[in-house]
Short mmCIF file of C-alpha atoms in Angstrom, two decimals:
data_model
loop_
_atom_site.label_atom_id
_atom_site.label_comp_id
_atom_site.label_asym_id
_atom_site.label_seq_id
_atom_site.Cartn_x
_atom_site.Cartn_y
_atom_site.Cartn_z
CA MET A 1457 222.57 -110.70 132.60
CA THR A 1458 223.75 -107.25 133.65
CA GLN A 1459 221.07 -104.72 134.57
CA ARG A 1460 221.53 -101.18 133.30
CA PRO A 1461 221.57 -98.34 135.88
CA ALA A 1462 218.41 -96.81 134.40
CA ASP A 1463 216.56 -100.13 134.67
CA ALA A 1464 217.77 -100.62 138.23
CA ALA A 1465 216.60 -97.13 139.22
CA ALA A 1466 213.18 -97.72 137.63
CA SER A 1467 212.85 -101.05 139.41
CA SER A 1468 213.74 -99.44 142.77
CA PHE A 1469 211.29 -96.59 142.14
CA GLY A 1470 208.54 -99.09 141.32
CA ALA A 1471 209.20 -101.04 144.49
CA ARG A 1472 208.93 -97.87 146.57
CA LEU A 1473 205.60 -97.02 144.93
CA ARG A 1474 204.22 -100.48 145.67
CA ARG A 1475 205.26 -100.19 149.33
CA ALA A 1476 203.41 -96.85 149.48
CA GLY A 1477 200.21 -98.57 148.31
CA VAL A 1478 200.22 -97.33 144.71
CA LYS A 1479 198.29 -99.65 142.36
CA THR A 1480 197.71 -97.38 139.36
CA LEU A 1481 199.74 -94.30 138.49
CA ARG A 1482 198.94 -91.49 136.06
CA LEU A 1483 201.61 -89.01 134.97
CA ARG A 1484 200.85 -85.35 134.41
CA VAL A 1485 203.55 -83.03 133.08
CA SER A 1486 203.25 -79.32 133.84
CA GLY A 1487 205.54 -77.40 131.53
CA GLU A 1488 204.04 -73.91 131.82
CA ARG A 1489 205.96 -71.13 133.48
CA ALA A 1490 204.35 -69.16 136.27
CA LYS A 1491 203.16 -65.73 135.24
CA ARG A 1492 204.42 -62.58 136.91
CA GLY A 1493 201.04 -60.93 137.35
CA LEU A 1494 198.12 -59.29 135.54
CA GLU A 1495 200.04 -56.14 134.78
CA SER A 1496 202.85 -58.02 133.04
CA ASP A 1497 201.18 -60.96 131.30
CA ASN A 1498 202.87 -60.13 128.04
CA GLU A 1499 206.29 -60.43 129.66
CA SER A 1500 205.91 -63.97 130.87
CA ASP A 1501 208.79 -65.13 128.67
CA SER A 1502 211.27 -62.60 129.99
CA ASP A 1503 214.65 -63.89 131.24
CA ASP A 1504 215.33 -61.29 133.95
CA ASP A 1505 213.72 -63.39 136.69
CA ALA A 1506 216.72 -65.76 137.04
CA GLY A 1507 214.46 -68.72 136.30
CA ALA A 1508 212.21 -68.19 139.31
CA ARG A 1509 209.05 -68.67 137.25
CA ASP A 1510 210.37 -71.89 135.68
CA GLY A 1511 209.73 -73.71 138.95
CA PRO A 1512 211.27 -74.17 142.41
CA PHE A 1513 215.01 -73.88 142.97
CA VAL A 1514 216.59 -77.28 143.79
CA MET A 1515 219.98 -76.97 145.49
CA ARG A 1516 222.38 -79.31 147.24
CA CYS A 1517 225.45 -78.72 149.41
CA GLY A 1518 227.78 -81.57 150.36
CA ALA A 1519 229.40 -79.57 153.18
CA VAL A 1520 226.28 -79.45 155.37
CA GLY A 1521 225.08 -83.02 154.84
CA ALA A 1522 221.53 -84.13 155.49
CA ARG A 1523 220.75 -81.40 158.03
CA GLY A 1524 220.76 -78.73 155.30
CA VAL A 1525 221.68 -75.08 155.54
CA GLU A 1526 220.49 -72.83 158.35
CA ARG A 1527 216.98 -71.42 158.04
CA ALA A 1528 218.26 -67.87 158.53
CA THR A 1529 220.22 -68.02 155.25
CA THR A 1530 219.14 -65.40 152.67
CA PHE A 1531 219.37 -66.56 149.05
CA GLU A 1532 219.76 -64.48 145.88
CA ALA A 1533 219.72 -65.79 142.30
CA TRP A 1534 220.56 -64.25 138.93
CA ARG A 1535 221.56 -65.14 135.39
CA PRO A 1536 225.00 -64.15 134.04
CA ARG A 1537 223.50 -62.88 130.74
CA ARG A 1538 221.02 -63.94 128.09
CA GLY A 1539 222.22 -66.64 125.75
CA MET A 1540 222.59 -66.35 122.00
CA ASP A 1541 220.88 -68.66 119.54
CA ARG A 1542 222.57 -70.28 116.52
CA GLU A 1543 221.86 -67.35 114.18
CA GLU A 1544 223.30 -64.82 116.60
CA LEU A 1545 226.37 -66.96 117.14
CA ALA A 1546 226.91 -67.35 113.37
CA GLU A 1547 226.45 -63.62 112.85
CA LYS A 1548 228.96 -62.81 115.60
CA TYR A 1549 231.65 -65.41 114.92
CA GLY A 1550 230.92 -66.70 111.39
CA ASP A 1551 230.85 -70.37 110.48
CA GLY A 1552 234.57 -70.92 111.05
CA GLY A 1553 234.69 -68.65 114.06
CA LEU A 1554 231.69 -70.41 115.56
CA LYS A 1555 233.52 -73.77 115.53
CA ARG A 1556 236.61 -72.19 117.07
CA HIS A 1557 234.50 -70.42 119.70
CA ARG A 1558 232.73 -73.66 120.63
CA GLY A 1559 236.10 -75.41 121.00
CA MET A 1560 237.50 -72.60 123.16
CA HIS A 1561 234.48 -72.04 125.43
CA GLY A 1562 233.18 -75.49 126.05
CA GLY A 1563 230.93 -76.48 123.16
CA LEU A 1564 227.37 -76.32 124.47
CA GLU A 1565 228.02 -73.45 126.89
CA GLU A 1566 226.34 -70.80 124.72
CA ALA A 1567 223.38 -73.01 123.80
CA PHE A 1568 222.40 -73.34 127.47
CA ARG A 1569 223.29 -69.80 128.48
CA GLY A 1570 219.61 -68.94 128.84
CA ASN A 1571 219.17 -71.57 131.58
CA ASN A 1572 222.36 -70.76 133.53
CA ILE A 1573 221.73 -69.61 137.12
CA VAL A 1574 224.05 -68.38 139.87
CA VAL A 1575 222.85 -68.58 143.50
CA ARG A 1576 224.30 -67.06 146.64
CA GLY A 1577 223.13 -67.76 150.19
CA THR A 1578 224.31 -65.29 152.84
CA LEU A 1579 224.83 -66.01 156.55
CA ASP A 1580 227.00 -64.50 159.28
CA GLY A 1581 230.59 -65.20 158.23
CA VAL A 1582 229.64 -67.90 155.69
CA GLU A 1583 228.28 -67.85 152.16
CA TYR A 1584 226.83 -70.69 150.06
CA VAL A 1585 227.68 -70.08 146.40
CA GLY A 1586 226.61 -72.32 143.53
CA LYS A 1587 225.53 -72.63 139.90
CA ASN A 1588 224.01 -75.13 137.52
CA PHE A 1589 226.51 -74.82 134.69
CA THR A 1590 230.19 -75.37 133.94
CA HIS A 1591 232.56 -72.50 133.33
CA ALA A 1592 236.10 -72.03 134.61
CA ALA A 1593 235.87 -68.22 134.70
CA SER A 1594 232.98 -68.27 137.19
CA GLY A 1595 235.24 -69.26 140.12
CA ILE A 1596 232.71 -71.83 141.34
CA GLY A 1597 232.90 -75.61 141.19
CA ARG A 1598 231.70 -77.65 138.23
CA ALA A 1599 228.06 -78.79 138.15
CA TYR A 1600 227.48 -82.54 138.37
CA GLU A 1601 225.04 -82.76 135.45
CA ARG A 1602 227.27 -80.87 133.02
CA GLU A 1603 230.28 -82.99 133.97
CA ARG A 1604 228.31 -86.10 133.01
CA GLY A 1605 227.15 -84.53 129.73
CA TYR A 1606 223.52 -84.44 130.84
CA ASP A 1607 221.96 -81.64 128.78
CA GLY A 1608 218.26 -82.33 129.39
CA LYS A 1609 215.96 -80.66 131.87
CA MET A 1610 215.42 -82.04 135.34
CA MET A 1611 211.92 -82.02 136.84
CA LEU A 1612 210.48 -82.30 140.32
CA GLY A 1613 207.76 -84.89 140.99
CA ARG A 1614 204.87 -84.64 143.43
CA LEU A 1615 202.86 -87.79 144.21
CA LYS A 1616 199.25 -87.33 145.31
CA LYS A 1617 196.05 -89.35 145.39
CA ALA A 1618 193.85 -89.08 142.31
CA SER A 1619 190.59 -87.35 143.18
CA GLY A 1620 187.34 -89.22 142.50
CA GLU A 1621 188.96 -92.62 141.92
CA ASP A 1622 189.38 -95.87 143.86
CA ASP A 1623 191.99 -96.49 146.53
CA GLY A 1624 195.43 -97.14 145.11
CA ALA A 1625 195.02 -94.65 142.24
CA TYR A 1626 197.65 -91.93 142.36
CA GLU A 1627 198.80 -89.07 140.17
CA LEU A 1628 202.43 -88.06 139.70
CA GLU A 1629 202.73 -84.42 138.73
CA LEU A 1630 206.05 -83.48 137.10
CA MET A 1631 207.03 -79.83 137.16
CA PRO A 1632 210.21 -78.14 135.86
CA ILE A 1633 212.77 -76.67 138.21
CA ALA A 1634 214.51 -73.34 137.91
CA GLY A 1635 217.21 -73.47 135.25
CA GLY A 1636 216.37 -77.06 134.40
CA ARG A 1637 219.20 -78.45 136.54
CA VAL A 1638 220.18 -78.92 140.19
CA ILE A 1639 222.30 -76.12 141.61
CA ASP A 1640 225.51 -77.24 143.39
CA LEU A 1641 226.47 -75.12 146.42
CA GLU A 1642 229.92 -74.62 147.91
CA THR A 1643 230.78 -73.17 151.31
CA ARG A 1644 232.92 -70.02 151.25
CA LEU A 1645 234.23 -67.47 153.70
CA ARG A 1646 232.31 -64.23 153.44
CA LYS A 1647 234.04 -61.21 151.90
CA TYR A 1648 237.05 -63.26 150.81
CA ASN A 1649 238.11 -63.21 147.18
CA TYR A 1650 238.88 -66.72 145.99
CA THR A 1651 239.86 -65.77 142.42
CA GLU A 1652 242.08 -62.67 142.60
CA HIS A 1653 245.31 -62.76 144.58
CA SER A 1654 248.53 -60.81 144.43
CA LYS A 1655 251.83 -62.59 143.99
CA SER A 1656 252.60 -62.14 147.68
CA ASP A 1657 249.44 -64.11 148.56
CA LEU A 1658 250.46 -67.12 146.46
CA ALA A 1659 252.41 -68.84 149.23
CA ASP A 1660 253.89 -72.33 149.06
CA ILE A 1661 251.27 -74.81 150.28
CA ASN A 1662 254.06 -77.24 151.26
CA ASP A 1663 255.36 -74.75 153.84
CA PRO A 1664 254.20 -75.85 157.33
CA ALA A 1665 253.77 -72.22 158.39
CA VAL A 1666 251.42 -71.56 155.46
CA ARG A 1667 249.37 -74.65 156.21
CA ALA A 1668 249.19 -73.68 159.89
CA GLU A 1669 247.87 -70.23 158.95
CA ILE A 1670 245.25 -71.75 156.66
CA ASN A 1671 244.18 -74.18 159.36
CA ALA A 1672 243.90 -71.33 161.85
CA LYS A 1673 241.58 -69.39 159.52
CA GLN A 1674 239.39 -72.42 158.89
CA LEU A 1675 239.30 -73.20 162.62
CA GLU A 1676 238.15 -69.68 163.42
CA ALA A 1677 235.48 -69.74 160.71
CA PHE A 1678 233.98 -73.22 161.00
CA ALA A 1679 235.01 -74.97 164.25
CA SER A 1680 232.90 -75.11 167.39
CA ASP A 1681 233.85 -73.26 170.56
CA LYS A 1682 234.83 -76.53 172.26
CA ARG A 1683 237.21 -77.46 169.43
CA LYS A 1684 238.72 -73.96 169.49
CA ARG A 1685 239.47 -74.30 173.22
CA GLN A 1686 241.06 -77.71 172.68
CA VAL A 1687 243.34 -76.45 169.88
CA ASN A 1688 244.29 -73.33 171.84
CA ARG A 1689 245.33 -75.42 174.86
CA LEU A 1690 247.31 -77.77 172.63
CA ASN A 1691 249.14 -74.91 170.91
CA ALA A 1692 249.89 -73.27 174.27
CA ALA A 1693 251.43 -76.51 175.56
CA ARG A 1694 253.57 -76.90 172.44
CA LYS A 1695 254.82 -73.33 172.45
CA LEU A 1696 258.42 -72.93 173.64
CA ASP A 1697 258.83 -70.04 176.08
CA GLU A 1698 262.30 -68.78 175.16
CA ALA A 1699 262.27 -66.23 177.99
CA SER A 1700 262.32 -69.00 180.61
CA ILE A 1701 265.21 -70.93 178.99
CA ALA A 1702 268.79 -69.81 179.47
CA SER A 1703 269.95 -71.02 176.06
CA PRO A 1704 267.16 -71.86 173.56
CA LYS A 1705 269.69 -72.89 170.90
CA LEU A 1706 271.38 -75.33 173.27
CA MET A 1707 267.96 -76.72 174.23
CA GLN A 1708 267.10 -77.28 170.58
CA ALA A 1709 270.46 -79.00 170.06
CA HIS A 1710 269.70 -81.37 172.97
CA ILE A 1711 266.25 -82.12 171.55
CA ALA A 1712 267.74 -82.89 168.13
CA GLU A 1713 270.39 -85.14 169.69
CA GLY A 1714 267.77 -87.04 171.65
CA ALA A 1715 265.63 -87.51 168.54
CA ALA A 1716 268.63 -88.83 166.60
CA THR A 1717 269.36 -91.53 169.23
CA LEU A 1718 265.72 -92.46 169.77
CA LYS A 1719 265.25 -96.24 169.87
CA SER A 1720 262.45 -98.17 168.26
CA ARG A 1721 259.90 -100.23 170.18
CA ALA A 1722 261.66 -103.50 169.28
CA GLU A 1723 265.00 -102.14 170.49
CA LEU A 1724 263.48 -100.94 173.75
CA ILE A 1725 261.89 -104.35 174.36
CA LEU A 1726 265.25 -106.02 173.71
CA GLU A 1727 267.00 -103.72 176.18
CA ALA A 1728 264.28 -104.27 178.79
CA GLY A 1729 264.61 -108.04 178.37
CA LYS A 1730 268.26 -107.84 179.37
CA THR A 1731 267.36 -106.22 182.69
CA ARG A 1732 264.40 -108.34 183.78
CA ASN A 1733 263.90 -108.49 187.54
CA ILE A 1734 264.48 -112.25 187.70
CA PRO A 1735 267.46 -114.33 188.93
CA PRO A 1736 270.58 -114.43 186.71
CA HIS A 1737 269.78 -116.25 183.47
CA GLU A 1738 270.97 -116.90 179.92
CA PRO A 1739 268.23 -115.88 177.41
CA ASN A 1740 269.69 -117.94 174.55
CA ALA A 1741 270.20 -121.17 176.54
CA LEU A 1742 268.38 -124.28 175.30
CA SER A 1743 268.51 -126.35 178.53
CA LEU A 1744 267.16 -125.43 181.94
CA ASP A 1745 270.45 -125.99 183.81
CA GLU A 1746 272.18 -123.59 181.41
CA ALA A 1747 269.24 -121.15 181.36
CA TYR A 1748 269.44 -120.63 185.15
CA PRO A 1749 273.03 -121.64 186.04
CA ILE A 1750 273.82 -122.25 189.71
CA ALA A 1751 277.23 -120.63 189.34
CA SER A 1752 275.56 -117.30 188.49
CA MET A 1753 273.55 -117.18 191.71
CA PRO A 1754 274.55 -114.32 194.04
CA CYS A 1755 277.11 -115.36 196.70
CA HIS A 1756 277.75 -118.71 195.00
CA ALA A 1757 281.41 -118.48 195.99
CA LEU A 1758 280.34 -118.68 199.66
CA PHE A 1759 278.15 -121.77 199.32
CA HIS A 1760 280.74 -123.77 201.31
CA LYS A 1761 279.81 -121.70 204.39
CA LEU A 1762 276.20 -122.93 204.34
CA ARG A 1763 275.16 -125.30 207.16
CA SER A 1764 274.41 -128.10 204.68
CA LYS A 1765 276.06 -130.81 206.81
CA ASP A 1766 273.74 -130.02 209.72
CA LEU A 1767 270.77 -130.35 207.38
CA LEU A 1768 271.98 -133.71 206.04
CA GLU A 1769 272.48 -135.04 209.55
CA ASN A 1770 268.92 -134.10 210.50
CA ALA A 1771 267.30 -134.96 207.14
CA ASP A 1772 265.78 -138.20 208.44
CA GLY A 1773 264.17 -136.64 211.45
CA ALA A 1774 263.46 -133.39 209.65
CA THR A 1775 263.84 -131.43 212.89
CA ASP A 1776 266.02 -128.58 214.08
CA SER A 1777 269.48 -129.44 215.38
CA GLY A 1778 270.75 -128.16 218.67
CA GLU A 1779 272.28 -125.02 217.17
CA VAL A 1780 270.70 -124.42 213.74
CA THR A 1781 267.07 -123.30 213.39
CA PHE A 1782 265.54 -124.30 210.06
CA GLU A 1783 262.70 -122.51 208.25
CA PRO A 1784 259.47 -124.51 207.62
CA LEU A 1785 260.12 -124.48 203.88
CA THR A 1786 263.59 -125.92 204.51
CA LEU A 1787 262.17 -128.87 206.43
CA ALA A 1788 259.54 -129.48 203.72
CA LEU A 1789 262.13 -129.49 200.91
CA ALA A 1790 264.55 -131.65 202.92
CA SER A 1791 261.96 -134.34 203.58
CA LEU A 1792 261.08 -134.33 199.88
CA CYS A 1793 264.50 -134.12 198.18
CA LEU A 1794 267.10 -135.58 200.58
CA LYS A 1795 265.80 -139.16 200.80
CA THR A 1796 267.72 -140.76 197.94
CA GLY A 1797 270.70 -139.92 195.76
CA THR A 1798 274.49 -140.02 195.65
CA LYS A 1799 276.56 -138.13 198.17
CA PRO A 1800 277.56 -135.32 195.73
CA GLU A 1801 273.95 -134.94 194.62
CA LEU A 1802 272.68 -134.81 198.20
CA ASN A 1803 275.35 -132.29 199.17
CA LYS A 1804 274.41 -130.09 196.19
CA ARG A 1805 270.70 -130.26 197.04
CA ALA A 1806 271.42 -129.50 200.69
CA GLN A 1807 273.38 -126.40 199.74
CA LEU A 1808 270.50 -125.14 197.57
CA ILE A 1809 267.99 -125.80 200.36
CA MET A 1810 270.13 -123.96 202.91
CA TYR A 1811 270.57 -121.08 200.48
CA ALA A 1812 266.77 -120.86 200.25
CA ASP A 1813 266.66 -121.08 204.07
CA ALA A 1814 268.95 -118.03 204.34
CA LEU A 1815 266.83 -116.12 201.82
CA CYS A 1816 263.64 -116.86 203.78
CA LYS A 1817 265.30 -115.54 206.94
CA LEU A 1818 266.38 -112.43 205.02
CA LEU A 1819 262.87 -112.02 203.58
CA ALA A 1820 261.51 -111.49 207.08
CA ARG A 1821 263.58 -108.33 207.53
CA GLU A 1822 262.55 -105.05 205.93
CA ARG A 1823 265.37 -102.96 207.39
CA ILE A 1824 268.80 -103.89 208.81
CA LYS A 1825 270.75 -101.30 210.78
CA GLU A 1826 274.46 -101.26 211.47
CA ALA A 1827 275.44 -102.99 214.71
CA LYS A 1828 276.69 -100.65 217.44
CA PRO A 1829 279.77 -101.25 219.61
CA LYS A 1830 278.97 -103.24 222.77
CA ALA A 1831 280.13 -102.13 226.23
CA THR A 1832 281.58 -104.79 228.54
CA GLU A 1833 282.38 -104.73 232.25
CA ASP A 1834 286.05 -105.60 231.85
CA ALA A 1835 286.91 -103.34 228.94
CA GLU A 1836 287.01 -99.58 229.32
CA THR A 1837 286.10 -98.92 225.71
CA PRO A 1838 283.14 -100.53 223.83
CA THR A 1839 283.98 -103.54 221.72
CA GLU A 1840 283.51 -103.15 217.99
CA PRO A 1841 281.34 -105.89 216.41
CA SER A 1842 283.14 -108.30 214.12
CA HIS A 1843 280.30 -108.08 211.60
CA ARG A 1844 278.33 -104.86 211.32
CA PHE A 1845 275.33 -106.17 209.31
CA THR A 1846 273.55 -109.44 210.14
CA PHE A 1847 269.93 -110.60 209.94
CA THR A 1848 270.09 -113.79 212.04
CA SER A 1849 272.38 -115.57 214.48
CA ALA A 1850 275.79 -116.86 213.44
CA GLU A 1851 274.66 -120.42 214.20
CA ASN A 1852 271.96 -120.24 211.50
CA VAL A 1853 273.91 -118.48 208.73
CA ASP A 1854 277.60 -117.65 208.57
CA PRO A 1855 278.08 -113.90 209.30
CA LEU A 1856 280.25 -113.37 206.22
CA LEU A 1857 277.54 -114.93 204.04
CA GLN A 1858 274.93 -112.77 205.78
CA GLU A 1859 276.77 -109.58 204.85
CA ALA A 1860 277.16 -110.79 201.26
CA LEU A 1861 273.44 -111.54 200.99
CA ILE A 1862 272.54 -108.14 202.45
CA HIS A 1863 274.73 -106.36 199.89
CA SER A 1864 273.29 -108.51 197.06
CA TYR A 1865 269.57 -108.32 197.86
CA MET A 1866 269.12 -105.02 199.73
CA ASP A 1867 269.74 -101.33 199.02
CA GLU A 1868 271.64 -98.96 201.27
CA ASP A 1869 269.58 -96.08 202.63
CA VAL A 1870 271.84 -93.08 202.02
CA ALA A 1871 269.23 -90.59 203.27
CA SER A 1872 269.25 -91.95 206.82
CA ASP A 1873 271.40 -90.62 209.64
CA VAL A 1874 272.51 -94.12 210.59
CA ARG A 1875 273.91 -96.60 208.14
CA GLN A 1876 271.27 -99.17 207.21
CA TYR A 1877 269.97 -101.34 204.38
CA VAL A 1878 266.33 -101.58 203.25
CA MET A 1879 264.52 -104.10 201.06
CA SER A 1880 262.53 -102.40 198.31
CA LYS A 1881 259.61 -103.93 196.42
CA HIS A 1882 261.62 -105.11 193.41
CA ARG A 1883 264.34 -106.56 195.71
CA ARG A 1884 261.73 -108.50 197.70
CA ASP A 1885 260.30 -109.84 194.42
CA LEU A 1886 263.78 -110.96 193.38
CA VAL A 1887 264.29 -112.89 196.68
CA ARG A 1888 260.95 -114.66 196.27
CA LEU A 1889 261.75 -115.53 192.65
CA GLN A 1890 265.08 -117.00 193.71
CA VAL A 1891 263.38 -119.20 196.34
CA ILE A 1892 260.77 -120.38 193.78
CA LEU A 1893 263.53 -121.15 191.27
CA ILE A 1894 265.43 -123.26 193.85
CA ALA A 1895 262.23 -125.20 194.63
CA LEU A 1896 261.63 -125.75 190.90
CA ARG A 1897 265.16 -127.07 190.41
CA LEU A 1898 264.91 -129.44 193.39
CA CYS A 1899 261.51 -130.75 192.19
CA GLN A 1900 262.75 -131.49 188.66
CA TRP A 1901 261.16 -128.27 187.27
CA THR A 1902 257.60 -129.33 188.18
CA LEU A 1903 256.35 -127.65 191.34
CA GLU A 1904 253.25 -127.84 193.48
CA VAL A 1905 252.51 -124.18 194.19
CA GLU A 1906 251.13 -124.75 197.69
CA LEU A 1907 254.47 -126.27 198.76
CA VAL A 1908 256.13 -122.84 198.57
CA ARG A 1909 253.36 -120.21 198.59
CA PRO A 1910 252.51 -120.15 202.35
CA HIS A 1911 256.18 -119.67 203.31
CA LEU A 1912 256.57 -116.66 200.98
CA LYS A 1913 253.46 -115.02 202.49
CA VAL A 1914 251.77 -114.26 199.15
CA ASP A 1915 248.33 -115.17 197.78
CA SER A 1916 247.68 -117.55 194.89
CA LYS A 1917 247.37 -114.77 192.30
CA GLU A 1918 250.76 -113.28 193.21
CA MET A 1919 252.35 -116.74 193.32
CA MET A 1920 251.16 -117.59 189.80
CA ALA A 1921 252.45 -114.24 188.57
CA TYR A 1922 255.91 -115.03 190.01
CA THR A 1923 256.00 -118.42 188.27
CA ARG A 1924 255.04 -116.82 184.93
CA GLU A 1925 257.90 -114.38 185.29
CA LEU A 1926 260.29 -117.36 185.36
CA GLY A 1927 258.67 -118.85 182.22
CA CYS A 1928 256.49 -121.51 183.90
CA LYS A 1929 253.19 -122.76 182.50
CA SER A 1930 250.27 -124.06 184.51
CA VAL A 1931 249.63 -127.79 184.05
CA LYS A 1932 247.03 -128.27 186.77
CA GLY A 1933 244.51 -125.98 188.42
CA GLY A 1934 242.23 -126.26 191.40
CA LYS A 1935 243.08 -125.96 195.06
CA ASN A 1936 246.57 -127.43 194.59
CA PRO A 1937 247.84 -126.02 191.26
CA VAL A 1938 250.97 -127.33 189.58
CA VAL A 1939 253.32 -125.38 187.30
CA LYS A 1940 256.06 -126.64 185.01
CA LEU A 1941 259.08 -125.04 183.37
CA ASP A 1942 259.97 -126.71 180.07
CA LEU A 1943 261.91 -125.23 177.14
CA ASN A 1944 261.17 -128.02 174.62
CA GLY A 1945 264.36 -127.26 172.72
CA ARG A 1946 263.64 -123.53 172.55
CA ALA A 1947 265.60 -120.62 173.95
CA LEU A 1948 264.66 -119.30 177.37
CA SER A 1949 263.75 -115.90 175.89
CA SER A 1950 260.94 -117.54 173.89
CA VAL A 1951 259.11 -118.77 177.03
CA LEU A 1952 259.58 -115.66 179.16
CA PRO A 1953 256.54 -113.33 179.20
CA GLU A 1954 256.44 -110.55 176.61
CA ILE A 1955 257.35 -107.09 177.82
CA ARG A 1956 254.54 -104.68 176.99
CA ALA A 1957 254.17 -100.93 177.28
CA ARG A 1958 252.19 -99.73 180.25
CA GLY A 1959 248.64 -98.71 179.33
CA LYS A 1960 247.96 -94.99 179.21
CA ARG A 1961 245.33 -93.47 181.42
CA ALA A 1962 242.31 -92.20 179.54
CA LYS A 1963 242.00 -88.43 179.28
CA PRO A 1964 239.24 -86.92 181.42
CA LYS A 1965 236.19 -85.71 179.56
CA GLU A 1966 235.72 -81.99 179.32
#
């Protein structure tokens, strides 16, 4: 069963009365108008008081909300003119003219002319204007009651305890309000004519310049001082100072060209994925050997110069040979991966281990300067070095391979007086990632993190971040975590971490 709005309102009103402790309620309707005074008792029915003696003025303004208008507002009220009754209307327009007049001017407009009220509240710079009737020529918004066809009188109720009766007995006094209807108020700029404009004032509202001018006027009239300062700073930052630009038109052409070639977020992510700071890889590969191919590793053409034979000869003892000095990680990987396998497989693993050995030796150097000519006792002139850039002895790593690794993993410092190479942060990350990738490949793509982490001189948090960059997932936690790289038939790009925009710093509070 659907409850009517009137029944629902009555039920809610009754519930509120019961919560207030009302047990019995007596209604008393006061329909008398207040008299003007002893000297004018006979004029109590006059209409020149703008309805003030009908009862209190009840007004509402949606622009101010629940806080209401300012207390310093001065209100004035008046009636447009006295209404005409049916006889006066028939005498003025005739029977046929009366019907036409009602159709032209809104039907019941004349019948309620005697109760129509216009109210104006005045404040510095702002006016509150309203009325309790509907008429297009008034220049004020339509009243709510007349839009809904409500033509009865509205009354104001005052609930008070009944004198001389038991507790719970109350009396509800109903009194009429001025004009019989609520007065709707609108907020207007003071001394601005909203109804009469010249043709030059009727600008196109779709023009951005017109809208900006309107916004500026409203900002000046209604906004707070803080908001005005914020908008002024924003407009000053957006303003183009043509005096400081050699060619404003050329600058605008460059801005338009840049906007035309602007890439979307998806396109930028795709471009960034192609230049990830990880070892050479194939994003669309479905197998791990193809995803990180050995042939794409830097200096792969010089793998035959690695001291892999020396490592194989000392694999059983896992100690340094007479000439070659192995890194601790090299000995750990050799003892783990060079025990069993065919000769080609062992040779391939030994080359990868020695490549990681060379990278670990390179990782220990932050800066490599060009070798200077050496003076000898026999020669009159200094002897030029055969290889200008090296990071370890020729017995450990072939000098030609050393120079190739320096050019591949370090940046030349062009600002220095002497020729030298430096290892930047992203280059150092790339060397560590390459060592981790070699260890993953040798351990069948499942790696104990603590096997490699101490030799790269990073903490556990950094080590796990490096493995995630390669696409690894953690399969075991604790003190000895284990990570695994597995594509499961998917492309490598699907397991690599998502590239996200860097978070913006929050603006300081004013």
